[in-house]
Amino acid sequence: MRSTLTGRLLNYLLISMIVVLLFQTGLFVIIMVNPSILVGYEWLFQLSVIAYFFLIIAILVMYVIWMYKVHKDIHDLNAYYPVSASMSLLLLIIPIVNLFGIGRIHNQIAKFYHRQSSTAHLHKPIVIHLIFWYILILMMHQVTRYIDGNPVTFDMYIFQNIGYLVVNVLILRGYKFINTGLITLFHIVSKEGKQVIKKNEGLS
């Protein structure tokens, strides 16, 4: 599959982000309990912030590339799939459009899996994780705006980190569901030697 290597890199980046957020949250807890413990180790917090912003950029770029390749893979399975690789790219990189594009892309993949008996069980978790991701992203956007515009204590930063930690866990699980579906369908195709769906009925 075209998306295998990129998917693995995305997986490692997401796990790295989760580790960084856990580490950063631990630092916030230590500062709240006993700030003197970190005297002389302020560079640890600075390092975690640098790693956090680097990973944000890397994850966004890798996610877009991965999704592009995922759609290439899906079109190998079914030439009638309604979202092309190029369209998926546009839906993800165009500002404002990508707010709805992410939902459209994941919903189409979920519908595609739902029509295959071997991957139908993946439809519900993909949709549920997508819904919770949207809810959390909106919540965390408001939390971040509040923190940026008001003097807050470290417990708010801990709350913010936990929120983004959950967001990244949802993305990681979403990746695993989509990747599992692709592996399953490609395994079936390799055994049967044909496209998963030959007609375009109900794919739009």
PDB file of C-alpha atoms in Angstrom:
ATOM      1  CA  MET A   1       0.000   0.000   0.000  1.00  0.00           C
ATOM      2  CA  ARG A   2       1.200   3.526  -0.787  1.00  0.00           C
ATOM      3  CA  SER A   3       0.130   4.825   2.620  1.00  0.00           C
ATOM      4  CA  THR A   4       1.981   2.267   4.764  1.00  0.00           C
ATOM      5  CA  LEU A   5       5.255   4.106   5.383  1.00  0.00           C
ATOM      6  CA  THR A   6       3.633   7.519   5.775  1.00  0.00           C
ATOM      7  CA  GLY A   7       1.076   5.999   8.132  1.00  0.00           C
ATOM      8  CA  ARG A   8       3.799   4.545  10.323  1.00  0.00           C
ATOM      9  CA  LEU A   9       5.557   7.907  10.494  1.00  0.00           C
ATOM     10  CA  LEU A  10       2.266   9.579  11.433  1.00  0.00           C
ATOM     11  CA  ASN A  11       1.730   6.930  14.109  1.00  0.00           C
ATOM     12  CA  TYR A  12       5.177   7.599  15.628  1.00  0.00           C
ATOM     13  CA  LEU A  13       4.632  11.367  15.534  1.00  0.00           C
ATOM     14  CA  LEU A  14       1.283  11.060  17.325  1.00  0.00           C
ATOM     15  CA  ILE A  15       2.780   8.825  19.989  1.00  0.00           C
ATOM     16  CA  SER A  16       5.637  11.323  20.394  1.00  0.00           C
ATOM     17  CA  MET A  17       3.120  14.146  20.808  1.00  0.00           C
ATOM     18  CA  ILE A  18       1.272  12.193  23.492  1.00  0.00           C
ATOM     19  CA  VAL A  19       4.574  11.602  25.337  1.00  0.00           C
ATOM     20  CA  VAL A  20       5.477  15.314  25.100  1.00  0.00           C
ATOM     21  CA  LEU A  21       2.053  16.377  26.402  1.00  0.00           C
ATOM     22  CA  LEU A  22       2.291  13.932  29.311  1.00  0.00           C
ATOM     23  CA  PHE A  23       5.795  15.187  30.115  1.00  0.00           C
ATOM     24  CA  GLN A  24       4.690  18.827  29.898  1.00  0.00           C
ATOM     25  CA  THR A  25       1.657  18.148  32.090  1.00  0.00           C
ATOM     26  CA  GLY A  26       3.939  16.522  34.646  1.00  0.00           C
ATOM     27  CA  LEU A  27       6.089  19.661  34.689  1.00  0.00           C
ATOM     28  CA  PHE A  28       3.001  21.813  35.296  1.00  0.00           C
ATOM     29  CA  VAL A  29       1.981  19.582  38.212  1.00  0.00           C
ATOM     30  CA  ILE A  30       5.468  19.827  39.722  1.00  0.00           C
ATOM     31  CA  ILE A  31       5.415  23.634  39.378  1.00  0.00           C
ATOM     32  CA  MET A  32       2.042  23.747  41.146  1.00  0.00           C
ATOM     33  CA  VAL A  33       3.148  21.483  43.998  1.00  0.00           C
ATOM     34  CA  ASN A  34       6.750  22.626  44.519  1.00  0.00           C
ATOM     35  CA  PRO A  35       8.285  25.047  41.981  1.00  0.00           C
ATOM     36  CA  SER A  36      11.690  24.891  43.663  1.00  0.00           C
ATOM     37  CA  ILE A  37      12.204  21.334  42.380  1.00  0.00           C
ATOM     38  CA  LEU A  38      12.639  22.636  38.826  1.00  0.00           C
ATOM     39  CA  VAL A  39      15.066  25.425  39.694  1.00  0.00           C
ATOM     40  CA  GLY A  40      17.925  25.078  37.242  1.00  0.00           C
ATOM     41  CA  TYR A  41      15.869  22.780  34.996  1.00  0.00           C
ATOM     42  CA  GLU A  42      13.769  25.426  33.259  1.00  0.00           C
ATOM     43  CA  TRP A  43      15.281  24.263  29.984  1.00  0.00           C
ATOM     44  CA  LEU A  44      13.179  21.099  30.258  1.00  0.00           C
ATOM     45  CA  PHE A  45       9.997  23.142  29.881  1.00  0.00           C
ATOM     46  CA  GLN A  46      11.487  25.145  27.000  1.00  0.00           C
ATOM     47  CA  LEU A  47      12.509  21.913  25.296  1.00  0.00           C
ATOM     48  CA  SER A  48       9.002  20.482  25.673  1.00  0.00           C
ATOM     49  CA  VAL A  49       7.491  23.627  24.123  1.00  0.00           C
ATOM     50  CA  ILE A  50       9.869  23.450  21.139  1.00  0.00           C
ATOM     51  CA  ALA A  51       9.111  19.734  20.681  1.00  0.00           C
ATOM     52  CA  TYR A  52       5.369  20.447  20.933  1.00  0.00           C
ATOM     53  CA  PHE A  53       5.347  23.045  18.147  1.00  0.00           C
ATOM     54  CA  PHE A  54       7.652  20.969  15.949  1.00  0.00           C
ATOM     55  CA  LEU A  55       5.336  17.970  16.326  1.00  0.00           C
ATOM     56  CA  ILE A  56       2.228  20.042  15.524  1.00  0.00           C
ATOM     57  CA  ILE A  57       3.725  21.040  12.166  1.00  0.00           C
ATOM     58  CA  ALA A  58       5.083  17.564  11.459  1.00  0.00           C
ATOM     59  CA  ILE A  59       1.765  15.864  12.304  1.00  0.00           C
ATOM     60  CA  LEU A  60      -0.259  18.249  10.128  1.00  0.00           C
ATOM     61  CA  VAL A  61       2.047  17.749   7.142  1.00  0.00           C
ATOM     62  CA  MET A  62       2.254  13.978   7.584  1.00  0.00           C
ATOM     63  CA  TYR A  63      -1.502  13.665   8.066  1.00  0.00           C
ATOM     64  CA  VAL A  64      -2.206  15.456   4.768  1.00  0.00           C
ATOM     65  CA  ILE A  65       0.343  13.322   2.906  1.00  0.00           C
ATOM     66  CA  TRP A  66      -1.020  10.159   4.513  1.00  0.00           C
ATOM     67  CA  MET A  67      -4.599  10.985   3.603  1.00  0.00           C
ATOM     68  CA  TYR A  68      -3.550  11.697   0.019  1.00  0.00           C
ATOM     69  CA  LYS A  69      -1.941   8.271  -0.185  1.00  0.00           C
ATOM     70  CA  VAL A  70      -4.879   6.615   1.583  1.00  0.00           C
ATOM     71  CA  HIS A  71      -7.140   7.867  -1.189  1.00  0.00           C
ATOM     72  CA  LYS A  72      -4.713   6.526  -3.769  1.00  0.00           C
ATOM     73  CA  ASP A  73      -4.975   3.154  -2.040  1.00  0.00           C
ATOM     74  CA  ILE A  74      -8.762   3.299  -1.880  1.00  0.00           C
ATOM     75  CA  HIS A  75      -8.947   4.028  -5.610  1.00  0.00           C
ATOM     76  CA  ASP A  76      -6.858   0.923  -6.200  1.00  0.00           C
ATOM     77  CA  LEU A  77      -9.587  -0.956  -4.346  1.00  0.00           C
ATOM     78  CA  ASN A  78     -12.473   0.817  -6.046  1.00  0.00           C
ATOM     79  CA  ALA A  79     -12.093   3.110  -9.050  1.00  0.00           C
ATOM     80  CA  TYR A  80     -15.579   4.581  -8.424  1.00  0.00           C
ATOM     81  CA  TYR A  81     -14.787   5.977  -4.978  1.00  0.00           C
ATOM     82  CA  PRO A  82     -16.162   9.567  -5.056  1.00  0.00           C
ATOM     83  CA  VAL A  83     -13.261  11.428  -3.423  1.00  0.00           C
ATOM     84  CA  SER A  84     -10.075  11.490  -5.497  1.00  0.00           C
ATOM     85  CA  ALA A  85      -6.624  11.835  -3.961  1.00  0.00           C
ATOM     86  CA  SER A  86      -6.320  15.359  -5.400  1.00  0.00           C
ATOM     87  CA  MET A  87      -9.716  16.348  -4.014  1.00  0.00           C
ATOM     88  CA  SER A  88      -8.777  15.043  -0.570  1.00  0.00           C
ATOM     89  CA  LEU A  89      -5.671  17.220  -0.710  1.00  0.00           C
ATOM     90  CA  LEU A  90      -7.713  20.323  -1.516  1.00  0.00           C
ATOM     91  CA  LEU A  91     -10.279  19.537   1.167  1.00  0.00           C
ATOM     92  CA  LEU A  92      -7.510  19.377   3.748  1.00  0.00           C
ATOM     93  CA  ILE A  93      -5.243  22.292   2.836  1.00  0.00           C
ATOM     94  CA  ILE A  94      -7.709  25.044   1.881  1.00  0.00           C
ATOM     95  CA  PRO A  95      -8.490  27.203   4.940  1.00  0.00           C
ATOM     96  CA  ILE A  96     -12.141  27.217   6.092  1.00  0.00           C
ATOM     97  CA  VAL A  97     -12.916  24.453   3.578  1.00  0.00           C
ATOM     98  CA  ASN A  98     -10.827  22.041   5.640  1.00  0.00           C
ATOM     99  CA  LEU A  99     -13.140  22.554   8.625  1.00  0.00           C
ATOM    100  CA  PHE A 100     -15.761  20.615   6.683  1.00  0.00           C
ATOM    101  CA  GLY A 101     -13.335  18.695   4.478  1.00  0.00           C
ATOM    102  CA  ILE A 102     -11.999  16.612   7.346  1.00  0.00           C
ATOM    103  CA  GLY A 103     -15.523  15.486   8.183  1.00  0.00           C
ATOM    104  CA  ARG A 104     -16.370  14.710   4.552  1.00  0.00           C
ATOM    105  CA  ILE A 105     -13.225  12.670   4.003  1.00  0.00           C
ATOM    106  CA  HIS A 106     -13.572  10.554   7.138  1.00  0.00           C
ATOM    107  CA  ASN A 107     -17.299  10.094   6.629  1.00  0.00           C
ATOM    108  CA  GLN A 108     -16.759   8.818   3.070  1.00  0.00           C
ATOM    109  CA  ILE A 109     -14.122   6.359   4.258  1.00  0.00           C
ATOM    110  CA  ALA A 110     -16.463   5.162   7.015  1.00  0.00           C
ATOM    111  CA  LYS A 111     -19.295   4.688   4.485  1.00  0.00           C
ATOM    112  CA  PHE A 112     -16.962   2.794   2.172  1.00  0.00           C
ATOM    113  CA  TYR A 113     -15.916   0.441   4.968  1.00  0.00           C
ATOM    114  CA  HIS A 114     -19.546   0.030   6.036  1.00  0.00           C
ATOM    115  CA  ARG A 115     -20.410  -1.483   2.634  1.00  0.00           C
ATOM    116  CA  GLN A 116     -17.805  -4.230   3.002  1.00  0.00           C
ATOM    117  CA  SER A 117     -18.712  -7.074   5.311  1.00  0.00           C
ATOM    118  CA  SER A 118     -15.102  -7.466   6.450  1.00  0.00           C
ATOM    119  CA  THR A 119     -14.767  -3.815   7.517  1.00  0.00           C
ATOM    120  CA  ALA A 120     -18.353  -2.844   8.383  1.00  0.00           C
ATOM    121  CA  HIS A 121     -17.499  -2.912  12.106  1.00  0.00           C
ATOM    122  CA  LEU A 122     -15.087   0.012  11.575  1.00  0.00           C
ATOM    123  CA  HIS A 123     -17.801   2.409  10.384  1.00  0.00           C
ATOM    124  CA  LYS A 124     -19.202   3.260  13.812  1.00  0.00           C
ATOM    125  CA  PRO A 125     -15.900   3.879  15.653  1.00  0.00           C
ATOM    126  CA  ILE A 126     -14.584   6.086  12.830  1.00  0.00           C
ATOM    127  CA  VAL A 127     -17.731   8.241  12.920  1.00  0.00           C
ATOM    128  CA  ILE A 128     -17.854   8.387  16.725  1.00  0.00           C
ATOM    129  CA  HIS A 129     -14.191   9.382  16.987  1.00  0.00           C
ATOM    130  CA  LEU A 130     -14.741  12.021  14.293  1.00  0.00           C
ATOM    131  CA  ILE A 131     -17.660  13.543  16.218  1.00  0.00           C
ATOM    132  CA  PHE A 132     -15.740  13.617  19.496  1.00  0.00           C
ATOM    133  CA  TRP A 133     -12.723  15.090  17.700  1.00  0.00           C
ATOM    134  CA  TYR A 134     -14.832  17.979  16.367  1.00  0.00           C
ATOM    135  CA  ILE A 135     -16.357  18.612  19.791  1.00  0.00           C
ATOM    136  CA  LEU A 136     -12.990  18.587  21.543  1.00  0.00           C
ATOM    137  CA  ILE A 137     -11.293  20.770  18.935  1.00  0.00           C
ATOM    138  CA  LEU A 138     -14.026  23.405  19.339  1.00  0.00           C
ATOM    139  CA  MET A 139     -13.775  23.205  23.133  1.00  0.00           C
ATOM    140  CA  MET A 140      -9.985  23.450  23.143  1.00  0.00           C
ATOM    141  CA  HIS A 141     -10.105  26.399  20.745  1.00  0.00           C
ATOM    142  CA  GLN A 142     -12.230  28.271  23.272  1.00  0.00           C
ATOM    143  CA  VAL A 143      -9.992  27.205  26.166  1.00  0.00           C
ATOM    144  CA  THR A 144      -6.887  28.407  24.304  1.00  0.00           C
ATOM    145  CA  ARG A 145      -8.531  31.760  23.518  1.00  0.00           C
ATOM    146  CA  TYR A 146      -9.439  32.178  27.188  1.00  0.00           C
ATOM    147  CA  ILE A 147      -5.909  31.340  28.355  1.00  0.00           C
ATOM    148  CA  ASP A 148      -4.342  33.710  25.809  1.00  0.00           C
ATOM    149  CA  GLY A 149      -6.594  36.587  26.881  1.00  0.00           C
ATOM    150  CA  ASN A 150      -6.671  36.138  30.656  1.00  0.00           C
ATOM    151  CA  PRO A 151      -4.268  35.622  33.557  1.00  0.00           C
ATOM    152  CA  VAL A 152      -4.650  31.978  34.559  1.00  0.00           C
ATOM    153  CA  THR A 153      -3.133  29.524  37.015  1.00  0.00           C
ATOM    154  CA  PHE A 154      -1.248  26.373  36.087  1.00  0.00           C
ATOM    155  CA  ASP A 155      -4.321  24.201  36.569  1.00  0.00           C
ATOM    156  CA  MET A 156      -5.766  25.751  33.399  1.00  0.00           C
ATOM    157  CA  TYR A 157      -2.646  24.774  31.465  1.00  0.00           C
ATOM    158  CA  ILE A 158      -2.995  21.251  32.843  1.00  0.00           C
ATOM    159  CA  PHE A 159      -6.619  21.174  31.694  1.00  0.00           C
ATOM    160  CA  GLN A 160      -5.559  22.441  28.254  1.00  0.00           C
ATOM    161  CA  ASN A 161      -2.853  19.776  27.967  1.00  0.00           C
ATOM    162  CA  ILE A 162      -5.234  17.008  28.969  1.00  0.00           C
ATOM    163  CA  GLY A 163      -7.695  18.206  26.343  1.00  0.00           C
ATOM    164  CA  TYR A 164      -5.084  18.160  23.582  1.00  0.00           C
ATOM    165  CA  LEU A 165      -3.848  14.823  24.875  1.00  0.00           C
ATOM    166  CA  VAL A 166      -7.311  13.360  24.305  1.00  0.00           C
ATOM    167  CA  VAL A 167      -7.454  15.006  20.855  1.00  0.00           C
ATOM    168  CA  ASN A 168      -4.234  13.269  19.836  1.00  0.00           C
ATOM    169  CA  VAL A 169      -5.416   9.945  21.229  1.00  0.00           C
ATOM    170  CA  LEU A 170      -8.563  10.267  19.106  1.00  0.00           C
ATOM    171  CA  ILE A 171      -6.464  11.005  16.004  1.00  0.00           C
ATOM    172  CA  LEU A 172      -4.201   8.036  16.761  1.00  0.00           C
ATOM    173  CA  ARG A 173      -7.158   5.689  17.175  1.00  0.00           C
ATOM    174  CA  GLY A 174      -8.769   7.088  14.020  1.00  0.00           C
ATOM    175  CA  TYR A 175      -5.566   6.373  12.129  1.00  0.00           C
ATOM    176  CA  LYS A 176      -5.557   2.794  13.409  1.00  0.00           C
ATOM    177  CA  PHE A 177      -9.190   2.210  12.352  1.00  0.00           C
ATOM    178  CA  ILE A 178      -8.598   3.531   8.827  1.00  0.00           C
ATOM    179  CA  ASN A 179      -5.310   1.673   8.464  1.00  0.00           C
ATOM    180  CA  THR A 180      -6.846  -1.573   9.725  1.00  0.00           C
ATOM    181  CA  GLY A 181      -9.622  -1.269   7.146  1.00  0.00           C
ATOM    182  CA  LEU A 182      -7.149  -0.746   4.308  1.00  0.00           C
ATOM    183  CA  ILE A 183      -4.994  -3.694   5.362  1.00  0.00           C
ATOM    184  CA  THR A 184      -8.075  -5.919   5.609  1.00  0.00           C
ATOM    185  CA  LEU A 185      -9.423  -4.944   2.184  1.00  0.00           C
ATOM    186  CA  PHE A 186      -6.045  -5.217   0.460  1.00  0.00           C
ATOM    187  CA  HIS A 187      -5.650  -8.679   1.946  1.00  0.00           C
ATOM    188  CA  ILE A 188      -9.009  -9.690   0.480  1.00  0.00           C
ATOM    189  CA  VAL A 189      -8.119  -8.206  -2.907  1.00  0.00           C
ATOM    190  CA  SER A 190      -4.769 -10.009  -2.958  1.00  0.00           C
ATOM    191  CA  LYS A 191      -6.605 -13.293  -2.393  1.00  0.00           C
ATOM    192  CA  GLU A 192      -9.482 -12.700  -4.803  1.00  0.00           C
ATOM    193  CA  GLY A 193      -7.618 -10.622  -7.391  1.00  0.00           C
ATOM    194  CA  LYS A 194     -10.384  -8.089  -7.994  1.00  0.00           C
ATOM    195  CA  GLN A 195     -11.624  -4.704  -6.853  1.00  0.00           C
ATOM    196  CA  VAL A 196     -13.661  -4.627  -3.666  1.00  0.00           C
ATOM    197  CA  ILE A 197     -16.579  -2.916  -5.425  1.00  0.00           C
ATOM    198  CA  LYS A 198     -17.011  -2.837  -9.184  1.00  0.00           C
ATOM    199  CA  LYS A 199     -20.071  -0.592  -9.297  1.00  0.00           C
ATOM    200  CA  ASN A 200     -20.579   2.922  -8.030  1.00  0.00           C
ATOM    201  CA  GLU A 201     -23.962   2.284  -6.402  1.00  0.00           C
ATOM    202  CA  GLY A 202     -24.482   4.294  -3.241  1.00  0.00           C
ATOM    203  CA  LEU A 203     -20.927   5.594  -3.021  1.00  0.00           C
ATOM    204  CA  SER A 204     -21.672   9.289  -3.319  1.00  0.00           C
TER     205      SER A 204
END
